[in-house]
Amino acid sequence: MIKKVVLGAAALMMGSVLTAQVSSTVKQSNGPILGPGSTANVHQSGKFIKSEVDQTGALNLANINQVGYGLLSDADQWGYKNDAGVEQTGKGQYSKVKQEGKTNLSRTTQAGALNKSVTIQQSPLLSYSDGNQSYVDQHGIYLDSKVRQKGTENFSDVQQSGAGHESSVTSIGHGNRSNVNQTSHEKNVSDVDQYGAYNMSAVDQGKGYNYSDVDQKGFKNTSSVVQVYGKNSSTVLQNGDFNASSVNQTAGKRNKSKVEQEGNGSTSNVDQIKGSNDSYVYQYGAGHYSGNVSNVSQKYGNDNKSKVYQIGKKNTSSVAQEGPWVDNISLVVQKGAYNTSNVNQFGTHGVNVSSVSQHGIGHTANVTQASGALIFP
């Protein structure tokens, strides 16, 4: 049984409410003037049921609630200050929210297994998709979230609790913010791609065996990755000037961090706690000014490895490795002019290894080691 409702324009201008128990289609259209918007409320339970809500104008509200198996929700809003809320409980659910316009709000909540959420907030014109907000909250196992935003000053927040989740966030424009939280369980994947300037990305992952990939292209972008427990992997790629990357891997062993920055005046901070961690930092500065900074800290463990490559002028590399049994390795390669390298290795037992290679003019190298260290020029 399929129930389809199409409401007239005169009724929709005054606001309309629809409640359905089976598959439904709702189409509502308002004018461009701010006023009482339309409301669509859809409540469904069962198997393989579909809901479609199509709203045009401003100040519209769509609330979709589905419980069951294999349910599909599709909300499409065009205009500004629209609000779409989707709540799904069960297995194999699919939710899509598409909003074209400014200052729209999308809210998706899913509980269960093998559910997928897609949020699209963008318009053909970059200037007509600003100030949108997307919130995704998923609980269960093997859940998937995709967020696509285009414009300026958009915000995306993804909260995933459980194991085996995947989150993908893509934003195009300036001043966008992305937050991904996957801290409750292990084996989660986060992928963030941001194109523009003054963008911010924050990824938090816990329980180990997680993977984070952040790719930012533009200038003055900021990336923060926090991973707890061991066997996590983080990759940060930044292309542009004055970018900043922070990677914090704590309370676990065998973590891997890779940071690549191309541009001038960028900063990379890597903090790894416990042992057998691996850090790789590559900074390439173009033009007459480089001024990149790399800070690597590996503490409270042994068998850590740090590799830093810097190309350009006036770059600074600082590596600190501390542990009770040491056996840490530090490799620093700098090419260009007036670069500085600082290496500090401390421990009570074992052997530390430090290698500093500088090519060009006006370089400075400082190496401090304690507890039976070997120095290779």
Tab-separated table of C-alpha atoms in Angstrom:
chain	number	residue	atom	x	y	z
A	1	MET	CA	0.000	0.000	0.000
A	2	ILE	CA	1.466	3.328	-1.059
A	3	LYS	CA	0.050	6.641	0.056
A	4	LYS	CA	1.069	9.730	-1.938
A	5	VAL	CA	0.134	13.249	-0.883
A	6	VAL	CA	0.718	16.423	-2.873
A	7	LEU	CA	-0.557	19.569	-1.132
A	8	GLY	CA	-1.633	22.714	-2.978
A	9	ALA	CA	0.273	25.974	-2.859
A	10	ALA	CA	-2.512	27.880	-1.042
A	11	ALA	CA	-2.601	25.410	1.818
A	12	LEU	CA	1.169	25.244	2.038
A	13	MET	CA	1.517	29.002	2.478
A	14	MET	CA	-0.360	28.616	5.772
A	15	GLY	CA	1.702	25.615	6.852
A	16	SER	CA	0.738	21.959	6.621
A	17	VAL	CA	1.291	18.826	8.687
A	18	LEU	CA	1.285	15.267	7.358
A	19	THR	CA	1.583	12.057	9.380
A	20	ALA	CA	1.929	8.735	7.548
A	21	GLN	CA	2.384	5.113	8.575
A	22	VAL	CA	3.462	3.708	5.199
A	23	SER	CA	5.498	4.814	2.209
A	24	SER	CA	4.780	8.450	1.461
A	25	THR	CA	5.691	11.407	-0.731
A	26	VAL	CA	5.266	14.972	0.537
A	27	LYS	CA	5.758	18.054	-1.641
A	28	GLN	CA	5.506	21.512	-0.136
A	29	SER	CA	6.281	24.905	-1.693
A	30	ASN	CA	6.543	28.298	-0.013
A	31	GLY	CA	7.408	31.713	-1.366
A	32	PRO	CA	10.792	33.356	-0.895
A	33	ILE	CA	9.491	35.730	1.816
A	34	LEU	CA	10.165	34.723	5.420
A	35	GLY	CA	6.960	33.715	7.122
A	36	PRO	CA	5.162	30.645	8.456
A	37	GLY	CA	6.851	27.702	6.768
A	38	SER	CA	5.475	24.268	6.065
A	39	THR	CA	5.890	21.223	8.299
A	40	ALA	CA	6.037	17.551	7.310
A	41	ASN	CA	5.937	14.849	10.000
A	42	VAL	CA	6.415	11.269	8.803
A	43	HIS	CA	6.266	8.236	11.143
A	44	GLN	CA	6.861	4.790	9.667
A	45	SER	CA	7.511	1.249	10.889
A	46	GLY	CA	8.006	-1.979	8.977
A	47	LYS	CA	10.253	-3.294	6.224
A	48	PHE	CA	11.481	-1.747	2.959
A	49	ILE	CA	9.431	1.439	3.349
A	50	LYS	CA	10.311	4.697	1.625
A	51	SER	CA	9.709	8.300	2.631
A	52	GLU	CA	10.194	11.325	0.372
A	53	VAL	CA	9.850	14.936	1.500
A	54	ASP	CA	10.349	17.804	-0.959
A	55	GLN	CA	10.144	21.358	0.403
A	56	THR	CA	10.808	24.670	-1.354
A	57	GLY	CA	11.054	28.085	0.282
A	58	ALA	CA	12.052	29.237	3.734
A	59	LEU	CA	11.489	28.169	7.347
A	60	ASN	CA	10.294	24.689	6.398
A	61	LEU	CA	10.510	21.774	8.837
A	62	ALA	CA	10.718	18.071	8.011
A	63	ASN	CA	10.663	15.404	10.741
A	64	ILE	CA	11.036	11.775	9.641
A	65	ASN	CA	10.908	8.872	12.112
A	66	GLN	CA	11.403	5.317	10.876
A	67	VAL	CA	11.699	1.996	12.738
A	68	GLY	CA	12.297	-1.333	11.064
A	69	TYR	CA	14.426	-2.942	8.374
A	70	GLY	CA	15.651	-1.616	5.038
A	71	LEU	CA	13.942	1.752	5.330
A	72	LEU	CA	14.715	4.694	3.040
A	73	SER	CA	14.384	8.393	3.836
A	74	ASP	CA	14.901	11.152	1.255
A	75	ALA	CA	14.493	14.801	2.323
A	76	ASP	CA	15.064	17.568	-0.238
A	77	GLN	CA	14.877	21.230	0.795
A	78	TRP	CA	15.561	24.270	-1.372
A	79	GLY	CA	15.783	27.756	0.127
A	80	TYR	CA	17.048	29.055	3.434
A	81	LYS	CA	16.527	28.558	7.165
A	82	ASN	CA	15.071	25.115	6.520
A	83	ASP	CA	15.315	22.279	9.060
A	84	ALA	CA	15.407	18.551	8.303
A	85	GLY	CA	15.446	15.915	11.053
A	86	VAL	CA	15.729	12.173	10.390
A	87	GLU	CA	15.600	9.455	13.060
A	88	GLN	CA	16.030	5.825	12.067
A	89	THR	CA	16.205	2.717	14.247
A	90	GLY	CA	16.916	-0.760	12.959
A	91	LYS	CA	19.086	-2.439	10.355
A	92	GLY	CA	19.983	-1.522	6.785
A	93	GLN	CA	18.537	1.988	6.908
A	94	TYR	CA	19.423	4.722	4.417
A	95	SER	CA	18.968	8.441	4.973
A	96	LYS	CA	19.646	11.252	2.520
A	97	VAL	CA	19.207	14.945	3.262
A	98	LYS	CA	19.840	17.428	0.470
A	99	GLN	CA	19.616	21.131	1.190
A	100	GLU	CA	20.290	23.866	-1.348
A	101	GLY	CA	20.523	27.378	0.049
A	102	LYS	CA	21.726	29.271	3.112
A	103	THR	CA	21.603	28.738	6.888
A	104	ASN	CA	19.925	25.351	6.666
A	105	LEU	CA	20.035	22.718	9.422
A	106	SER	CA	20.269	18.951	8.973
A	107	ARG	CA	19.898	16.481	11.874
A	108	THR	CA	20.311	12.726	11.368
A	109	THR	CA	20.178	10.081	14.097
A	110	GLN	CA	20.618	6.386	13.378
A	111	ALA	CA	20.739	3.414	15.773
A	112	GLY	CA	21.364	-0.176	14.774
A	113	ALA	CA	23.576	-1.874	12.209
A	114	LEU	CA	24.609	-1.376	8.584
A	115	ASN	CA	22.947	2.028	8.365
A	116	LYS	CA	24.063	4.823	6.028
A	117	SER	CA	23.604	8.585	6.186
A	118	VAL	CA	24.221	11.079	3.355
A	119	THR	CA	24.022	14.850	3.893
A	120	ILE	CA	24.446	17.306	1.009
A	121	GLN	CA	24.425	21.045	1.642
A	122	GLN	CA	25.419	22.940	-1.446
A	123	SER	CA	24.176	25.086	-4.314
A	124	PRO	CA	25.280	25.709	-7.896
A	125	LEU	CA	26.446	29.154	-6.736
A	126	LEU	CA	29.153	29.091	-4.061
A	127	SER	CA	27.810	32.275	-2.441
A	128	TYR	CA	24.343	30.787	-1.986
A	129	SER	CA	25.232	27.938	0.338
A	130	ASP	CA	26.652	29.646	3.405
A	131	GLY	CA	26.126	29.073	7.108
A	132	ASN	CA	24.695	25.557	6.886
A	133	GLN	CA	24.901	23.080	9.763
A	134	SER	CA	24.958	19.289	9.626
A	135	TYR	CA	24.692	16.978	12.648
A	136	VAL	CA	24.998	13.194	12.343
A	137	ASP	CA	24.666	10.924	15.390
A	138	GLN	CA	25.077	7.184	14.804
A	139	HIS	CA	25.013	4.327	17.337
A	140	GLY	CA	25.667	0.656	16.617
A	141	ILE	CA	28.014	-1.262	14.348
A	142	TYR	CA	29.185	-0.826	10.754
A	143	LEU	CA	27.580	2.566	10.184
A	144	ASP	CA	28.482	4.976	7.382
A	145	SER	CA	28.210	8.766	7.211
A	146	LYS	CA	28.902	11.053	4.251
A	147	VAL	CA	28.697	14.863	4.474
A	148	ARG	CA	29.183	17.209	1.495
A	149	GLN	CA	29.185	20.975	2.054
A	150	LYS	CA	29.887	23.822	-0.328
A	151	GLY	CA	30.122	27.497	0.633
A	152	THR	CA	31.483	29.516	3.553
A	153	GLU	CA	31.192	29.149	7.319
A	154	ASN	CA	29.492	25.771	7.179
A	155	PHE	CA	29.678	23.354	10.121
A	156	SER	CA	29.662	19.553	10.199
A	157	ASP	CA	29.528	17.369	13.316
A	158	VAL	CA	29.677	13.558	13.116
A	159	GLN	CA	29.321	11.452	16.269
A	160	GLN	CA	29.734	7.705	15.838
A	161	SER	CA	29.631	5.273	18.785
A	162	GLY	CA	30.356	1.617	18.253
A	163	ALA	CA	32.815	-0.245	16.034
A	164	GLY	CA	33.547	-0.502	12.350
A	165	HIS	CA	32.213	2.904	11.322
A	166	GLU	CA	33.204	5.088	8.368
A	167	SER	CA	32.910	8.866	8.164
A	168	SER	CA	33.593	11.015	5.094
A	169	VAL	CA	33.410	14.824	5.147
A	170	THR	CA	34.066	17.057	2.130
A	171	SER	CA	33.815	20.844	2.263
A	172	ILE	CA	34.539	23.402	-0.441
A	173	GLY	CA	34.847	27.054	0.528
A	174	HIS	CA	36.259	29.200	3.304
A	175	GLY	CA	35.827	29.191	7.076
A	176	ASN	CA	34.277	25.726	7.246
A	177	ARG	CA	34.516	23.535	10.346
A	178	SER	CA	34.410	19.762	10.615
A	179	ASN	CA	34.252	17.643	13.768
A	180	VAL	CA	34.403	13.826	13.775
A	181	ASN	CA	34.165	11.827	17.006
A	182	GLN	CA	34.775	8.066	16.966
A	183	THR	CA	36.004	7.456	20.495
A	184	SER	CA	33.802	4.724	21.957
A	185	HIS	CA	35.170	1.699	20.091
A	186	GLU	CA	37.829	0.539	17.639
A	187	LYS	CA	38.317	-0.040	13.903
A	188	ASN	CA	36.792	3.214	12.703
A	189	VAL	CA	37.745	5.207	9.583
A	190	SER	CA	37.573	8.973	9.117
A	191	ASP	CA	38.232	10.855	5.870
A	192	VAL	CA	38.120	14.675	5.795
A	193	ASP	CA	38.735	16.733	2.641
A	194	GLN	CA	38.643	20.533	2.813
A	195	TYR	CA	39.309	22.932	-0.046
A	196	GLY	CA	39.661	26.633	0.699
A	197	ALA	CA	41.044	28.866	3.438
A	198	TYR	CA	40.558	29.234	7.195
A	199	ASN	CA	39.064	25.748	7.450
A	200	MET	CA	39.249	23.635	10.599
A	201	SER	CA	39.179	19.851	11.018
A	202	ALA	CA	39.066	17.935	14.323
A	203	VAL	CA	39.127	14.115	14.472
A	204	ASP	CA	38.924	12.140	17.740
A	205	GLN	CA	39.285	8.352	17.696
A	206	GLY	CA	39.619	5.817	20.526
A	207	LYS	CA	40.192	2.161	21.404
A	208	GLY	CA	42.808	1.481	18.713
A	209	TYR	CA	42.965	0.156	15.146
A	210	ASN	CA	41.552	3.423	13.776
A	211	TYR	CA	42.482	5.299	10.606
A	212	SER	CA	42.268	9.044	9.961
A	213	ASP	CA	42.966	10.841	6.679
A	214	VAL	CA	42.824	14.655	6.502
A	215	ASP	CA	43.462	16.520	3.245
A	216	GLN	CA	43.390	20.321	3.257
A	217	LYS	CA	44.158	22.509	0.260
A	218	GLY	CA	44.381	26.254	0.789
A	219	PHE	CA	45.946	28.557	3.356
A	220	LYS	CA	45.594	29.066	7.101
A	221	ASN	CA	43.872	25.725	7.587
A	222	THR	CA	44.011	23.811	10.872
A	223	SER	CA	43.924	20.055	11.458
A	224	SER	CA	43.749	18.247	14.812
A	225	VAL	CA	43.858	14.446	15.148
A	226	VAL	CA	43.608	12.658	18.508
A	227	GLN	CA	43.910	8.862	18.623
A	228	VAL	CA	43.860	6.815	21.833
A	229	TYR	CA	45.358	3.359	22.400
A	230	GLY	CA	47.506	1.531	19.895
A	231	LYS	CA	47.785	0.538	16.256
A	232	ASN	CA	46.199	3.733	14.983
A	233	SER	CA	47.181	5.441	11.740
A	234	SER	CA	46.951	9.133	10.869
A	235	THR	CA	47.694	10.911	7.581
A	236	VAL	CA	47.540	14.697	7.211
A	237	LEU	CA	48.164	16.390	3.853
A	238	GLN	CA	48.172	20.186	3.705
A	239	ASN	CA	48.874	22.238	0.599
A	240	GLY	CA	49.191	26.011	1.040
A	241	ASP	CA	50.736	28.606	3.325
A	242	PHE	CA	50.429	29.059	7.100
A	243	ASN	CA	48.700	25.743	7.777
A	244	ALA	CA	48.834	23.979	11.141
A	245	SER	CA	48.667	20.258	11.938
A	246	SER	CA	48.458	18.590	15.345
A	247	VAL	CA	48.585	14.797	15.794
A	248	ASN	CA	48.251	13.303	19.273
A	249	GLN	CA	48.537	9.525	19.662
A	250	THR	CA	48.423	8.487	23.309
A	251	ALA	CA	48.188	5.456	25.597
A	252	GLY	CA	49.166	2.882	23.025
A	253	LYS	CA	51.911	1.335	20.933
A	254	ARG	CA	52.533	0.863	17.216
A	255	ASN	CA	50.864	4.065	16.102
A	256	LYS	CA	51.785	5.692	12.797
A	257	SER	CA	51.654	9.376	11.923
A	258	LYS	CA	52.334	10.908	8.513
A	259	VAL	CA	52.259	14.682	7.922
A	260	GLU	CA	53.015	16.318	4.583
A	261	GLN	CA	52.902	20.092	4.211
A	262	GLU	CA	53.663	22.027	1.045
A	263	GLY	CA	53.920	25.785	1.414
A	264	ASN	CA	55.410	28.397	3.705
A	265	GLY	CA	54.996	29.208	7.373
A	266	SER	CA	53.319	25.918	8.304
A	267	THR	CA	53.568	24.102	11.632
A	268	SER	CA	53.416	20.387	12.423
A	269	ASN	CA	53.160	19.024	15.982
A	270	VAL	CA	53.289	15.258	16.574
A	271	ASP	CA	52.942	13.791	20.076
A	272	GLN	CA	53.234	10.032	20.567
A	273	ILE	CA	53.150	8.355	23.971
A	274	LYS	CA	54.214	4.755	24.669
A	275	GLY	CA	56.589	2.841	22.431
A	276	SER	CA	57.111	1.434	18.957
A	277	ASN	CA	55.525	4.479	17.334
A	278	ASP	CA	56.461	5.861	13.916
A	279	SER	CA	56.371	9.528	12.866
A	280	TYR	CA	57.046	10.913	9.382
A	281	VAL	CA	57.017	14.655	8.635
A	282	TYR	CA	57.670	16.163	5.210
A	283	GLN	CA	57.668	19.939	4.720
A	284	TYR	CA	58.341	21.562	1.391
A	285	GLY	CA	58.647	25.329	1.206
A	286	ALA	CA	58.459	27.166	-2.099
A	287	GLY	CA	59.606	30.641	-3.062
A	288	HIS	CA	61.813	32.998	-1.093
A	289	TYR	CA	60.201	32.324	2.297
A	290	SER	CA	59.709	28.959	3.967
A	291	GLY	CA	59.753	29.220	7.768
A	292	ASN	CA	58.144	25.831	8.416
A	293	VAL	CA	58.281	24.280	11.888
A	294	SER	CA	58.187	20.592	12.848
A	295	ASN	CA	57.919	19.370	16.449
A	296	VAL	CA	58.010	15.638	17.204
A	297	SER	CA	57.671	14.306	20.750
A	298	GLN	CA	57.883	10.578	21.510
A	299	LYS	CA	57.809	9.814	25.230
A	300	TYR	CA	57.385	7.042	27.799
A	301	GLY	CA	58.377	4.239	25.477
A	302	ASN	CA	61.107	2.691	23.404
A	303	ASP	CA	61.702	1.638	19.803
A	304	ASN	CA	60.249	4.869	18.440
A	305	LYS	CA	61.174	6.181	15.002
A	306	SER	CA	61.057	9.759	13.766
A	307	LYS	CA	61.792	10.974	10.240
A	308	VAL	CA	61.750	14.664	9.316
A	309	TYR	CA	62.381	16.066	5.835
A	310	GLN	CA	62.429	19.826	5.304
A	311	ILE	CA	63.143	21.642	2.043
A	312	GLY	CA	63.457	25.416	1.880
A	313	LYS	CA	64.742	28.264	4.023
A	314	LYS	CA	64.648	29.069	7.718
A	315	ASN	CA	62.949	25.838	8.707
A	316	THR	CA	63.119	24.425	12.226
A	317	SER	CA	62.947	20.784	13.313
A	318	SER	CA	62.718	19.635	16.940
A	319	VAL	CA	62.718	15.959	17.924
A	320	ALA	CA	62.402	14.772	21.542
A	321	GLN	CA	62.551	11.063	22.353
A	322	GLU	CA	62.386	9.890	25.958
A	323	GLY	CA	61.899	6.453	27.448
A	324	PRO	CA	63.170	4.108	30.129
A	325	TRP	CA	64.684	1.645	27.648
A	326	VAL	CA	65.180	4.007	24.686
A	327	ASP	CA	66.450	2.311	21.492
A	328	ASN	CA	64.932	5.196	19.589
A	329	ILE	CA	65.888	6.422	16.108
A	330	SER	CA	65.771	9.986	14.791
A	331	LEU	CA	66.462	10.979	11.173
A	332	VAL	CA	66.484	14.635	10.069
A	333	VAL	CA	67.180	15.815	6.509
A	334	GLN	CA	67.186	19.529	5.671
A	335	LYS	CA	67.893	21.078	2.278
A	336	GLY	CA	68.113	24.799	1.585
A	337	ALA	CA	69.524	27.576	3.739
A	338	TYR	CA	69.564	28.703	7.381
A	339	ASN	CA	67.715	25.666	8.714
A	340	THR	CA	67.907	24.481	12.328
A	341	SER	CA	67.688	20.978	13.751
A	342	ASN	CA	67.333	20.108	17.455
A	343	VAL	CA	67.417	16.467	18.614
A	344	ASN	CA	67.079	15.378	22.265
A	345	GLN	CA	67.207	11.697	23.216
A	346	PHE	CA	67.089	10.570	26.832
A	347	GLY	CA	66.770	7.212	28.618
A	348	THR	CA	68.308	4.936	31.198
A	349	HIS	CA	69.023	1.849	29.123
A	350	GLY	CA	69.623	0.920	25.515
A	351	VAL	CA	70.997	2.826	22.553
A	352	ASN	CA	69.664	5.932	20.835
A	353	VAL	CA	70.512	6.723	17.229
A	354	SER	CA	70.431	10.189	15.693
A	355	SER	CA	71.238	11.157	12.115
A	356	VAL	CA	71.172	14.785	10.936
A	357	SER	CA	71.893	15.623	7.298
A	358	GLN	CA	71.912	19.269	6.200
A	359	HIS	CA	72.521	20.446	2.646
A	360	GLY	CA	73.043	24.103	1.793
A	361	ILE	CA	74.365	27.071	3.768
A	362	GLY	CA	73.928	28.583	7.200
A	363	HIS	CA	72.495	25.513	8.953
A	364	THR	CA	72.568	24.719	12.681
A	365	ALA	CA	72.386	21.244	14.268
A	366	ASN	CA	72.064	20.524	18.003
A	367	VAL	CA	72.051	16.911	19.260
A	368	THR	CA	71.767	15.958	22.945
A	369	GLN	CA	71.819	12.298	23.999
A	370	ALA	CA	71.942	10.439	27.299
A	371	SER	CA	72.536	6.735	28.079
A	372	GLY	CA	75.023	5.206	25.695
A	373	ALA	CA	74.084	7.037	22.505
A	374	LEU	CA	75.592	6.738	19.087
A	375	ILE	CA	75.891	9.750	16.786
A	376	PHE	CA	76.080	9.387	13.020
A	377	PRO	CA	77.065	12.545	11.194
